[in-house]
Amino acid sequence: MSKTITLAPVTRIEGHAKITIQLDDNNDVIDARFHVNEFRGFEKFTEGRLLWEMPGITSRICGICPASHLLTSAKAGDDILAVEIPETAEKLRRLLTLAQWLQSHALSFFHLSAPDFLLGFDSNPATRNVFGLIAADKEFTKRGIRLRKYGQEIIEILGGRRIHTPWTVPGGVREPLDPTKKDYMLGWIPEAKETVGLALDALKKIHKKYAKEIPEFGNFRSLLVGLVSKDGGLEYYDGLLRIKDGNGNTIADKLDPRKYFEYFGEAVEPWSYLKFPYYKPLDYPDGMYRVGPLARVNICDYIETPMAEAERKVFKALSGNVGVVNNSFYYHYARCIEMLFAVEKIEMLLKDPALLGTNIRAQASVNRPEGVGCTEAPRGVLFHHYKVNKDGVILKANLIIATAQNNIAMNRTVRQIAAHFIDGKKGKITEGILNRVEAGIRCYDPCLSCSTHALGQMPLHIELVSASGEVLDEVQR
Amino acid sequence: MKPRVATAWLGGCSGCHMSFLDLDERLIELADKIDLVYSPIADVKEFPENVDVTLVEGAVTNSENEELAHIIRKNSRLVVAFGDCATTGNVTAMRNPFKLEDVEKRAYIELADKNPRIPDEYVTIAQLLNIAHPLHEIIKVDVWLHGCPPTADQIWFTVNELLQGKIPVLPPVYLRYG
Ligand code: SF4
């Protein structure tokens, strides 16, 4: 007779995610599941809408990374119009992508993870949030708030509003950059660089402080998937897919993202609304892969900006002789490196005269019956795939979202932590398991609003339930 | 005692909450004025009792949203429909013209390569309602805050009025959807 431990609900996401841990006859952990609890149905209700509406509608999938959906949708539109967008439009879109990375990574680090790092995993849950952080260290928190603000302000300058701007469209963008705003954006660069430096310093202290615990946070080999530029550099807007295995071997390279469906499939489990994408040649669930900062910084050959490149080398040294850094805790580190890259690259783009061009939109009608858009969202590679009729009315839509692609790995992380820390024989859940499961999932910065909604950290309610339904133990905070 | 403020997240995209965070440095000012007693950006698990103001983002789409909405009403003096999804259903309600089963089939059967089936282990996941409802169809709402999302300025105005014990009368510039 097997038993189940339920960790429910994962409350900083308001009960929309839940964790159960299955014990076997010997009360050993045999499985663990991260359940996602919400579904909104964009892949159906966009049928019948116009291609030109899709960026605005799909942006509403997620308020944390709306610009990523906006851009990816517009790129699927470019593909259907069969146009190459003007140089200025591409550069402006790149700037938007980086601003989106910056604000989202800053949110993940300062507003959501820093309360744990700086107040402590065991600090009072009533104040373990950004307001508690303000009380504890006003200056540091203010810096983080301002870094996110910088990203959001760039989005607002480009698109007229911070959240759900309608600025990016199939064929390009709607408005050129107002040249009077350029110096203002450049003026932020020194502060932004300094703030990312503060984040990196704080994180390195955490690496020391939790040196013993870090090896238990989702430390396993998996495939790593992301875009790289034509010559193998870190890429965020337009590139080719590269896949490395957990030993650092490149098992596929230069794959066309428009053919994503040849490489990746999606599995369903009855216990989660979040699907389980997998790499087809290895089948489900062995085709587990990770996307996002950890994957991107691992698989690229170099980063084009100097400070981020120097930090990437320090990161890579953590891999020892394996070739890639497999520990999910270092998602945080990779995220900070990407913030540094974003700031440096924003500076480069702002100094590029082509950014101020006024040829910003290619006009065309529907020239292909289907199209795929792909960009690197803050949490990983994102695909939008549309089929349309001759008037551009959507017949079918498929969306493969970054967080879903980490789903198998997040489940594996929970299982690893549970197997290590839960003693099923005692029928007891220790307080320590709460911290560790929480921190393990949080490494992925799961943006469940993309498929559901979930934000930030996850205090837990854990139940240890026997097969007959008897609650053996219960812990919550 | 500082006013006890909560924010909750039902069927929405979190954009309304992100707009709340767009208060930027004003968050620091707000930290002095309120106790944030429950929120997706905080760690408290149970919706507390005796809350002065609760901002609710999102439409009511599943059994858990519905349960939480009733608890929120019971425990809050004032409930604010926070953004267009809570106010009208908005994008979340775009599924309503379709049969729920067809919406689920598209995602979990047509677009699945392995184990195509509709998730139905309702012990661990919430059951979807046939349609997504605006908040006022489920509980009484006291204040409506339009916008997808409402802007940070609009949120700031509304919260400040509420903190002074006034029901905000939004100036015309804030009365817009989308
Ligand atoms: S109103 Fe708009 S921003 Fe707010 S949750 Fe709904 S879709 Fe998101």
XYZ file of C-alpha atoms and ligand atoms in Angstrom:
663
model
C 0.000 0.000 0.000
C 1.481 3.290 -1.019
C 1.053 6.546 0.805
C 0.905 10.095 -0.340
C 2.260 13.233 1.257
C 0.483 16.334 0.076
C 2.088 19.732 0.252
C -0.845 21.989 -0.370
C -1.458 24.649 -1.232
C 1.743 26.240 -2.373
C 0.395 29.454 -1.011
C 2.373 32.369 -2.219
C 0.637 31.359 -5.390
C -2.715 31.200 -3.634
C -3.368 27.525 -3.778
C -2.851 27.270 -7.489
C 0.031 24.910 -7.085
C 0.414 22.013 -4.757
C 2.954 19.298 -4.155
C 2.401 15.651 -3.325
C 5.010 13.109 -2.410
C 4.320 9.395 -2.907
C 5.743 6.772 -0.587
C 6.036 3.072 -1.467
C 5.391 0.004 0.729
C 8.684 0.578 2.512
C 7.790 4.206 3.076
C 10.516 5.342 0.756
C 9.839 8.299 -1.494
C 9.106 6.987 -4.981
C 7.646 10.029 -6.652
C 6.866 13.694 -6.158
C 4.565 15.919 -8.131
C 4.275 19.634 -8.612
C 0.612 20.283 -9.435
C -0.429 23.384 -11.295
C -3.957 24.422 -10.802
C -5.162 26.954 -13.296
C -6.022 27.057 -16.962
C -7.317 29.846 -19.183
C -7.526 28.387 -22.674
C -5.782 30.848 -25.025
C -5.120 28.088 -27.559
C -8.845 27.794 -28.159
C -10.363 31.204 -27.700
C -7.917 32.924 -30.038
C -9.478 30.950 -32.894
C -11.405 33.383 -35.051
C -9.398 36.447 -33.966
C -7.270 38.440 -36.396
C -3.533 37.922 -36.652
C -3.041 41.636 -35.931
C -4.887 41.332 -32.630
C -2.755 38.442 -31.427
C 0.118 40.416 -29.873
C -2.373 42.369 -27.749
C -4.368 39.312 -26.736
C -1.459 36.973 -26.013
C 0.340 39.659 -24.055
C -2.487 39.125 -21.524
C -1.227 35.590 -20.931
C 1.235 37.030 -18.485
C 1.627 40.338 -16.710
C 5.193 39.518 -15.707
C 6.543 38.926 -19.215
C 3.881 40.505 -21.467
C 6.493 41.975 -23.809
C 7.857 38.490 -24.501
C 4.482 37.247 -25.669
C 3.974 40.460 -27.608
C 7.289 40.037 -29.438
C 6.901 36.336 -30.072
C 3.403 36.834 -31.412
C 4.596 39.650 -33.684
C 7.369 37.382 -34.970
C 4.866 34.650 -35.786
C 3.054 37.423 -37.666
C 6.238 38.417 -39.566
C 6.527 34.800 -40.643
C 2.948 34.728 -41.921
C 3.401 38.026 -43.779
C 6.699 36.560 -45.058
C 8.519 39.832 -44.448
C 11.922 40.809 -43.205
C 11.353 43.706 -40.848
C 13.386 46.961 -41.189
C 16.701 47.188 -39.325
C 15.421 49.883 -36.973
C 12.369 47.819 -36.085
C 14.517 44.833 -35.241
C 16.814 46.906 -33.040
C 13.876 48.489 -31.263
C 12.372 45.067 -30.649
C 15.710 43.888 -29.279
C 15.734 46.817 -26.890
C 12.233 45.873 -25.768
C 13.280 42.246 -25.204
C 16.196 43.311 -23.012
C 14.064 45.758 -21.028
C 11.651 42.870 -20.420
C 14.494 40.614 -19.228
C 15.811 43.328 -16.956
C 12.538 44.139 -15.214
C 11.534 40.493 -14.868
C 14.929 39.339 -13.562
C 15.033 42.295 -11.150
C 11.581 41.315 -9.882
C 12.685 37.712 -9.426
C 15.845 38.652 -7.604
C 14.964 41.686 -5.500
C 11.230 41.547 -4.895
C 10.807 37.778 -4.658
C 14.032 35.962 -3.792
C 15.946 38.582 -1.808
C 13.532 38.374 1.167
C 14.760 34.796 1.670
C 18.366 35.570 0.972
C 18.583 38.630 3.190
C 15.945 38.035 5.864
C 16.626 34.305 5.968
C 14.694 31.222 4.930
C 13.457 30.869 8.487
C 12.472 34.459 9.124
C 8.925 35.370 10.082
C 6.634 34.586 7.129
C 4.416 37.549 8.015
C 7.171 39.950 7.001
C 9.176 37.796 4.600
C 8.279 39.842 1.520
C 9.286 43.001 -0.254
C 7.712 45.198 2.453
C 9.658 43.317 5.115
C 12.740 43.855 3.030
C 12.033 47.582 2.868
C 11.902 47.628 6.668
C 15.107 45.631 6.981
C 17.247 47.270 4.295
C 15.602 50.252 2.681
C 18.547 51.284 0.540
C 19.129 47.863 -1.016
C 15.434 47.316 -1.691
C 15.114 50.753 -3.215
C 17.952 49.953 -5.589
C 16.171 46.798 -6.686
C 12.851 48.581 -7.099
C 14.593 51.200 -9.221
C 16.299 48.593 -11.399
C 12.930 47.039 -12.239
C 11.593 50.543 -12.783
C 14.339 51.195 -15.347
C 13.269 48.162 -17.392
C 9.617 49.168 -17.131
C 10.376 52.748 -18.117
C 12.155 51.650 -21.284
C 9.071 49.602 -22.154
C 6.882 52.627 -21.480
C 9.060 54.964 -23.558
C 8.964 52.539 -26.478
C 5.384 51.403 -26.254
C 3.471 54.105 -24.404
C 2.655 51.972 -21.374
C 4.433 49.593 -19.055
C 2.168 46.569 -19.129
C 0.388 45.271 -22.232
C 1.700 47.834 -24.680
C 0.281 47.332 -28.181
C 3.500 48.640 -29.744
C 4.884 45.553 -31.480
C 2.963 44.292 -34.526
C 3.436 41.832 -37.389
C 5.901 43.560 -39.705
C 7.633 45.714 -37.119
C 6.630 48.251 -34.490
C 4.033 51.007 -34.435
C 6.045 54.066 -33.446
C 9.702 55.061 -33.803
C 11.746 55.940 -30.753
C 11.349 59.532 -29.614
C 14.955 60.792 -29.954
C 14.566 63.124 -26.977
C 14.228 60.083 -24.703
C 17.518 58.476 -25.627
C 19.728 60.436 -23.260
C 17.358 59.852 -20.405
C 17.618 56.089 -20.896
C 21.401 56.273 -21.228
C 21.557 58.292 -18.028
C 20.399 55.271 -16.069
C 23.228 52.993 -17.167
C 25.801 53.706 -14.389
C 23.233 53.183 -11.637
C 21.883 50.037 -13.293
C 25.348 48.513 -13.602
C 26.085 49.318 -9.981
C 22.824 47.768 -8.801
C 23.438 44.527 -10.680
C 26.858 44.509 -9.038
C 25.175 44.743 -5.631
C 22.939 41.803 -6.543
C 25.938 39.729 -7.596
C 27.770 40.547 -4.361
C 24.740 39.621 -2.284
C 24.330 36.379 -4.197
C 27.948 35.376 -3.771
C 27.550 35.775 -0.024
C 24.555 33.453 -0.243
C 26.621 30.899 -2.138
C 29.070 30.868 0.766
C 26.444 30.893 3.475
C 24.478 27.976 2.028
C 27.443 26.066 0.600
C 26.304 22.855 2.310
C 22.688 23.079 1.185
C 23.120 24.179 -2.393
C 24.116 20.726 -3.699
C 20.624 19.452 -2.794
C 18.708 22.044 -4.803
C 17.810 20.243 -7.998
C 21.287 19.046 -8.776
C 20.963 16.594 -11.656
C 21.873 16.263 -15.285
C 19.302 17.195 -17.876
C 19.220 18.530 -21.377
C 19.638 22.297 -21.656
C 17.829 24.088 -24.455
C 17.945 27.638 -25.770
C 18.685 29.970 -28.637
C 22.206 30.964 -29.604
C 23.325 33.479 -32.227
C 24.735 32.253 -35.551
C 28.229 32.087 -34.096
C 27.196 30.600 -30.773
C 26.792 33.705 -28.602
C 24.123 34.319 -25.959
C 20.960 35.220 -27.863
C 17.629 36.633 -26.765
C 15.571 37.715 -29.760
C 16.412 35.719 -32.854
C 18.620 32.689 -33.150
C 18.935 28.984 -33.672
C 18.251 26.290 -31.108
C 21.101 24.476 -29.421
C 20.717 21.466 -27.154
C 23.397 20.282 -24.755
C 23.228 17.272 -22.497
C 24.090 17.238 -18.800
C 27.691 16.369 -19.587
C 28.168 19.425 -21.727
C 28.031 17.626 -25.071
C 26.197 19.426 -27.844
C 23.649 16.902 -29.047
C 21.877 19.173 -31.521
C 22.825 22.543 -32.937
C 21.568 25.142 -35.380
C 18.031 23.798 -35.269
C 15.424 25.998 -36.910
C 12.997 27.092 -34.166
C 10.211 27.196 -36.758
C 10.329 23.408 -36.728
C 10.101 23.129 -32.936
C 7.347 20.507 -33.229
C 9.810 18.081 -34.831
C 12.014 18.221 -31.734
C 9.616 18.752 -28.853
C 6.411 16.999 -27.849
C 3.988 17.704 -25.025
C 2.736 15.194 -22.479
C -0.279 15.507 -20.202
C -0.729 14.212 -16.662
C -4.169 14.089 -15.057
C -2.864 15.853 -11.953
C -1.662 19.130 -13.459
C -2.946 21.805 -15.834
C 0.635 22.512 -16.834
C 1.738 20.255 -19.698
C 5.103 18.517 -19.850
C 7.134 19.351 -22.964
C 9.913 16.840 -23.701
C 12.642 16.285 -26.284
C 11.173 13.793 -28.732
C 14.256 11.671 -29.525
C 14.549 10.733 -25.832
C 10.794 10.375 -25.330
C 8.777 11.230 -22.191
C 9.896 11.660 -19.446
C 13.560 10.975 -20.288
C 13.482 13.879 -22.706
C 13.483 16.229 -19.712
C 15.090 19.571 -20.458
C 15.694 22.873 -18.742
C 15.340 26.306 -20.319
C 15.931 29.838 -19.071
C 18.967 31.606 -17.603
C 20.727 28.436 -16.417
C 20.384 26.827 -19.853
C 21.265 29.949 -21.818
C 24.402 30.855 -19.905
C 25.476 27.215 -20.038
C 24.992 26.523 -23.728
C 26.378 29.703 -25.278
C 30.046 29.926 -26.302
C 30.406 33.523 -25.233
C 28.519 36.672 -24.229
C 29.121 39.694 -26.434
C 29.437 42.264 -23.613
C 32.607 42.414 -21.499
C 31.359 42.453 -17.894
C 28.839 39.680 -18.452
C 31.406 37.627 -20.358
C 33.883 37.898 -17.470
C 31.179 36.751 -15.058
C 30.160 33.898 -17.396
C 33.677 32.498 -17.117
C 33.447 32.494 -13.333
C 30.074 30.767 -13.639
C 31.424 28.116 -15.995
C 34.203 27.285 -13.551
C 31.502 25.969 -11.192
C 30.912 23.080 -13.565
C 34.201 21.450 -12.620
C 35.004 18.847 -15.263
C 31.415 18.257 -16.394
C 31.224 21.055 -18.931
C 27.910 22.516 -17.775
C 26.587 23.749 -14.440
C 23.782 21.331 -13.588
C 22.672 22.688 -10.236
C 19.365 24.550 -10.426
C 20.356 26.822 -7.536
C 22.619 28.592 -9.992
C 19.614 29.811 -11.940
C 19.889 32.829 -9.633
C 23.498 33.371 -10.627
C 22.772 32.968 -14.336
C 19.889 35.437 -13.954
C 22.224 38.040 -12.457
C 24.698 37.516 -15.304
C 21.875 38.084 -17.757
C 20.879 41.288 -15.960
C 24.429 42.499 -16.407
C 24.324 41.550 -20.090
C 20.964 43.284 -20.520
C 22.261 46.561 -19.075
C 25.455 46.490 -21.135
C 23.636 45.593 -24.322
C 20.932 48.219 -23.753
C 23.752 50.763 -23.576
C 25.198 49.483 -26.875
C 21.838 49.615 -28.602
C 21.086 53.107 -27.327
C 24.357 54.334 -28.819
C 23.526 52.807 -32.205
C 22.289 55.516 -34.622
C 20.137 52.942 -36.454
C 17.876 52.857 -33.390
C 16.548 56.297 -34.277
C 15.474 55.415 -37.822
C 11.891 55.974 -38.859
C 11.443 53.040 -41.220
C 9.887 50.742 -38.680
C 7.216 48.613 -40.269
C 7.044 46.321 -43.286
C 3.573 46.352 -44.780
C 2.278 43.147 -46.287
C -0.794 40.980 -46.284
C -1.011 37.288 -45.562
C 1.557 35.442 -47.649
C 1.818 32.138 -45.792
C -0.870 30.023 -44.171
C 1.151 29.468 -41.017
C 3.975 30.950 -39.030
C 6.083 30.417 -35.936
C 7.571 33.040 -33.663
C 10.312 32.243 -31.186
C 12.205 34.408 -28.708
C 13.951 33.925 -25.397
C 11.533 35.092 -22.710
C 13.043 35.784 -19.263
C 12.231 32.222 -18.197
C 13.286 30.506 -21.398
C 12.510 29.869 -25.009
C 8.957 30.707 -26.061
C 7.084 29.552 -29.181
C 3.915 30.924 -30.764
C 2.570 29.001 -33.765
C -0.457 30.195 -35.749
C -2.387 28.896 -38.734
C -4.525 31.481 -40.543
C -6.917 31.749 -43.479
C -6.238 34.100 -46.409
C -7.643 37.060 -44.462
C -5.435 36.467 -41.468
C -8.135 34.971 -39.253
C -6.607 32.553 -36.765
C -7.624 28.953 -37.433
C -5.293 27.278 -34.941
C -2.869 28.484 -32.300
C -0.258 26.614 -30.314
C 1.786 28.213 -27.540
C 4.738 26.550 -25.830
C 5.678 28.498 -22.798
C 9.016 28.653 -21.032
C 7.901 27.581 -17.565
C 6.135 24.502 -18.963
C 9.392 23.373 -20.499
C 10.899 23.260 -17.020
C 7.967 21.231 -15.716
C 9.604 17.794 -15.745
C 12.733 19.279 -14.165
C 10.750 21.072 -11.453
C 9.081 17.779 -10.598
C 12.447 16.072 -10.534
C 13.774 18.790 -8.231
C 10.945 18.278 -5.757
C 11.493 14.521 -5.863
C 15.208 14.888 -5.242
C 14.683 17.186 -2.293
C 11.920 14.997 -0.862
C 13.904 11.789 -1.219
C 16.801 13.394 0.523
C 14.988 15.024 3.412
C 11.817 13.048 4.085
C 11.938 10.067 6.331
C 8.715 8.299 5.373
C 9.141 5.699 8.098
C 8.734 8.315 10.766
C 5.575 9.579 9.096
C 6.882 13.033 9.896
C 7.629 16.108 7.894
C 10.326 18.258 9.351
C 10.311 22.032 9.135
C 13.460 21.795 7.001
C 11.609 20.156 4.151
C 9.368 23.201 3.814
C 12.319 25.489 3.271
C 14.038 23.263 0.855
C 11.107 22.397 -1.362
C 10.220 26.055 -1.488
C 13.701 27.125 -2.415
C 14.061 24.295 -4.927
C 11.034 25.351 -6.949
C 11.847 29.026 -6.643
C 15.172 28.580 -8.463
C 13.197 28.193 -11.685
C 11.351 31.461 -11.024
C 8.254 29.690 -12.325
C 5.974 32.144 -14.007
C 2.846 30.099 -13.787
C 0.693 32.996 -14.910
C 1.879 32.048 -18.372
C -0.123 28.847 -18.167
C -1.822 29.567 -14.882
C -0.591 32.007 -12.303
C 1.983 31.906 -9.636
C 4.262 34.497 -8.338
C 7.344 34.315 -6.314
C 7.900 32.272 -3.287
C 5.961 29.470 -1.849
C 5.319 28.895 1.750
C 3.812 25.511 2.021
C 1.154 23.518 3.685
C 2.322 19.930 3.763
C 0.236 16.927 4.569
C 1.524 13.441 5.031
C -1.394 11.272 4.060
C -1.562 7.497 4.244
C -3.088 5.450 1.448
C -6.280 5.164 3.472
C -6.540 8.940 3.618
C -5.438 9.326 7.214
C -3.437 12.489 7.828
C -0.269 11.297 9.516
C 1.282 14.688 9.879
C 0.720 18.248 8.837
C 2.980 21.265 8.730
C 2.283 24.732 7.507
C 3.461 28.248 7.802
C -2.860 50.320 14.105
C -2.176 50.609 10.390
C -4.950 49.658 7.963
C -4.850 45.977 7.039
C -4.675 45.611 3.266
C -4.766 42.416 1.192
C -4.416 41.659 -2.504
C -5.631 38.454 -4.117
C -5.139 36.835 -7.472
C -7.900 34.842 -9.151
C -8.151 34.157 -12.905
C -5.915 36.891 -14.301
C -2.481 37.367 -15.783
C -0.875 38.998 -12.710
C -0.560 42.212 -14.735
C -2.701 44.095 -12.225
C -0.321 43.021 -9.464
C 2.641 44.031 -11.610
C 1.046 47.440 -12.042
C 0.783 47.622 -8.254
C 4.552 46.995 -8.118
C 4.913 49.770 -10.700
C 4.251 52.129 -7.801
C 8.073 51.881 -7.645
C 9.488 54.120 -4.888
C 5.945 54.825 -3.715
C 5.973 51.233 -2.410
C 8.392 52.451 0.245
C 5.955 55.154 1.251
C 3.121 52.639 1.232
C 5.067 50.288 3.492
C 4.769 52.940 6.218
C 1.065 53.385 5.715
C -0.326 49.860 5.571
C 0.091 46.332 6.796
C 0.057 44.018 3.800
C -1.572 41.022 5.452
C -2.097 38.756 2.451
C -0.844 38.855 -1.142
C 0.698 36.698 -3.851
C 3.907 38.641 -3.232
C 3.852 37.772 0.474
C 4.053 34.541 2.412
C 0.902 34.352 4.503
C -1.097 31.248 3.634
C -4.614 31.608 5.004
C -6.694 34.614 4.058
C -6.761 36.503 7.376
C -9.721 37.898 9.258
C -10.487 41.525 9.795
C -9.043 42.973 6.615
C -9.850 46.601 5.832
C -9.375 46.603 2.060
C -8.844 43.736 -0.384
C -7.893 44.281 -4.017
C -8.984 41.287 -6.098
C -7.381 40.682 -9.495
C -8.910 38.345 -12.043
C -12.151 36.658 -12.941
C -13.641 33.733 -11.046
C -12.748 30.731 -13.196
C -12.626 27.671 -10.965
C -13.895 26.165 -7.743
C -10.971 27.478 -5.715
C -11.371 31.039 -6.994
C -14.999 30.862 -5.966
C -14.247 29.599 -2.474
C -11.578 32.228 -1.938
C -13.884 34.986 -3.197
C -16.437 34.122 -0.514
C -13.776 34.063 2.203
C -12.478 37.422 1.005
C -15.967 38.920 1.183
C -16.592 37.542 4.628
C -13.294 38.813 6.022
C -12.962 42.179 4.267
C -14.647 45.466 4.997
C -14.177 46.721 1.429
C -13.647 44.633 -1.697
C -12.158 46.236 -4.799
C -12.565 44.654 -8.250
C -8.979 45.258 -9.296
C -8.696 45.569 -13.087
C -10.823 44.573 -16.045
C -10.790 40.793 -15.497
C -12.352 41.238 -12.058
C -14.662 43.969 -13.340
C -15.969 42.444 -16.589
C -14.271 39.070 -17.040
C -12.166 40.626 -19.828
C -9.603 38.352 -21.528
C -10.163 35.580 -19.002
C -13.806 35.433 -20.088
C -12.908 35.146 -23.768
C -13.309 31.408 -23.317
C -16.984 31.826 -22.416
C -18.421 31.616 -25.956
C -16.768 28.186 -26.304
C -17.849 25.010 -24.590
C -15.504 24.332 -21.694
C -14.918 20.839 -22.971
C -13.775 22.156 -26.358
C -11.368 24.586 -24.720
C -9.869 21.769 -22.667
C -9.778 19.384 -25.620
C -7.770 21.832 -27.680
C -5.016 22.134 -25.083
C -4.855 18.646 -23.655
C -5.926 16.351 -26.499
C -5.287 18.033 -29.860
C -2.044 19.590 -28.684
C -0.626 16.646 -26.746
C 1.702 14.007 -28.152
C 1.753 11.819 -25.038
C -1.122 10.754 -22.776
C -3.657 13.065 -24.390
C -6.435 13.534 -21.819
C -8.102 16.293 -19.872
C -6.571 16.704 -16.401
C -9.254 15.636 -13.959
C -7.601 14.604 -10.712
C -9.734 17.046 -8.777
C -8.288 15.960 -5.457
C -5.142 17.832 -6.392
C -6.317 20.353 -8.981
C -9.311 22.701 -9.013
C -12.281 22.085 -11.270
C -12.973 24.776 -13.861
C -16.348 26.516 -13.832
C -18.292 26.388 -17.090
C -17.655 30.062 -17.651
C -15.382 32.698 -16.133
C -17.354 35.226 -14.049
C -16.651 38.849 -13.188
C -16.240 39.184 -9.441
C -19.563 40.948 -8.793
C -21.449 37.924 -10.114
C -20.057 35.896 -7.216
C -19.722 38.383 -4.341
C -20.705 41.960 -3.576
C -18.109 44.437 -4.814
C -17.671 47.902 -3.285
C -15.238 49.632 -5.633
C -14.313 49.125 -9.279
C -10.868 49.908 -10.596
C -10.851 49.793 -14.416
C -7.969 49.077 -16.738
C -6.015 46.175 -18.134
C -4.156 46.774 -15.961
C -5.117 49.923 -14.010
C -2.120 52.259 -14.100
C 0.077 52.730 -11.062
C -1.228 56.315 -10.711
C -4.781 55.049 -10.730
C -3.944 52.452 -8.073
C -2.168 55.071 -5.975
C -5.156 57.422 -6.143
C -7.611 54.660 -5.236
C -5.593 53.209 -2.383
C -5.013 56.634 -0.859
C -8.692 57.507 -0.977
C -9.561 54.188 0.625
C -6.945 54.670 3.329
C -8.598 57.965 4.186
C -11.869 56.146 4.598
C -13.361 57.489 1.383
C -14.963 55.502 -1.402
C -12.938 56.764 -4.367
C -14.742 58.684 -7.067
C -12.426 58.141 -9.998
C -11.818 61.225 -12.159
C -12.760 60.680 -15.828
C -9.152 60.168 -16.899
C -9.113 56.893 -14.928
C -12.409 55.649 -16.283
C -11.158 53.585 -19.166
C -11.089 49.936 -20.011
C -8.134 48.165 -21.596
S -7.179 43.048 -16.160
Fe -5.580 42.834 -17.707
S -3.687 43.093 -16.541
Fe -5.300 42.637 -15.029
S -5.283 40.407 -14.811
Fe -6.765 40.866 -16.417
S -5.586 40.658 -18.330
Fe -4.116 40.888 -16.673
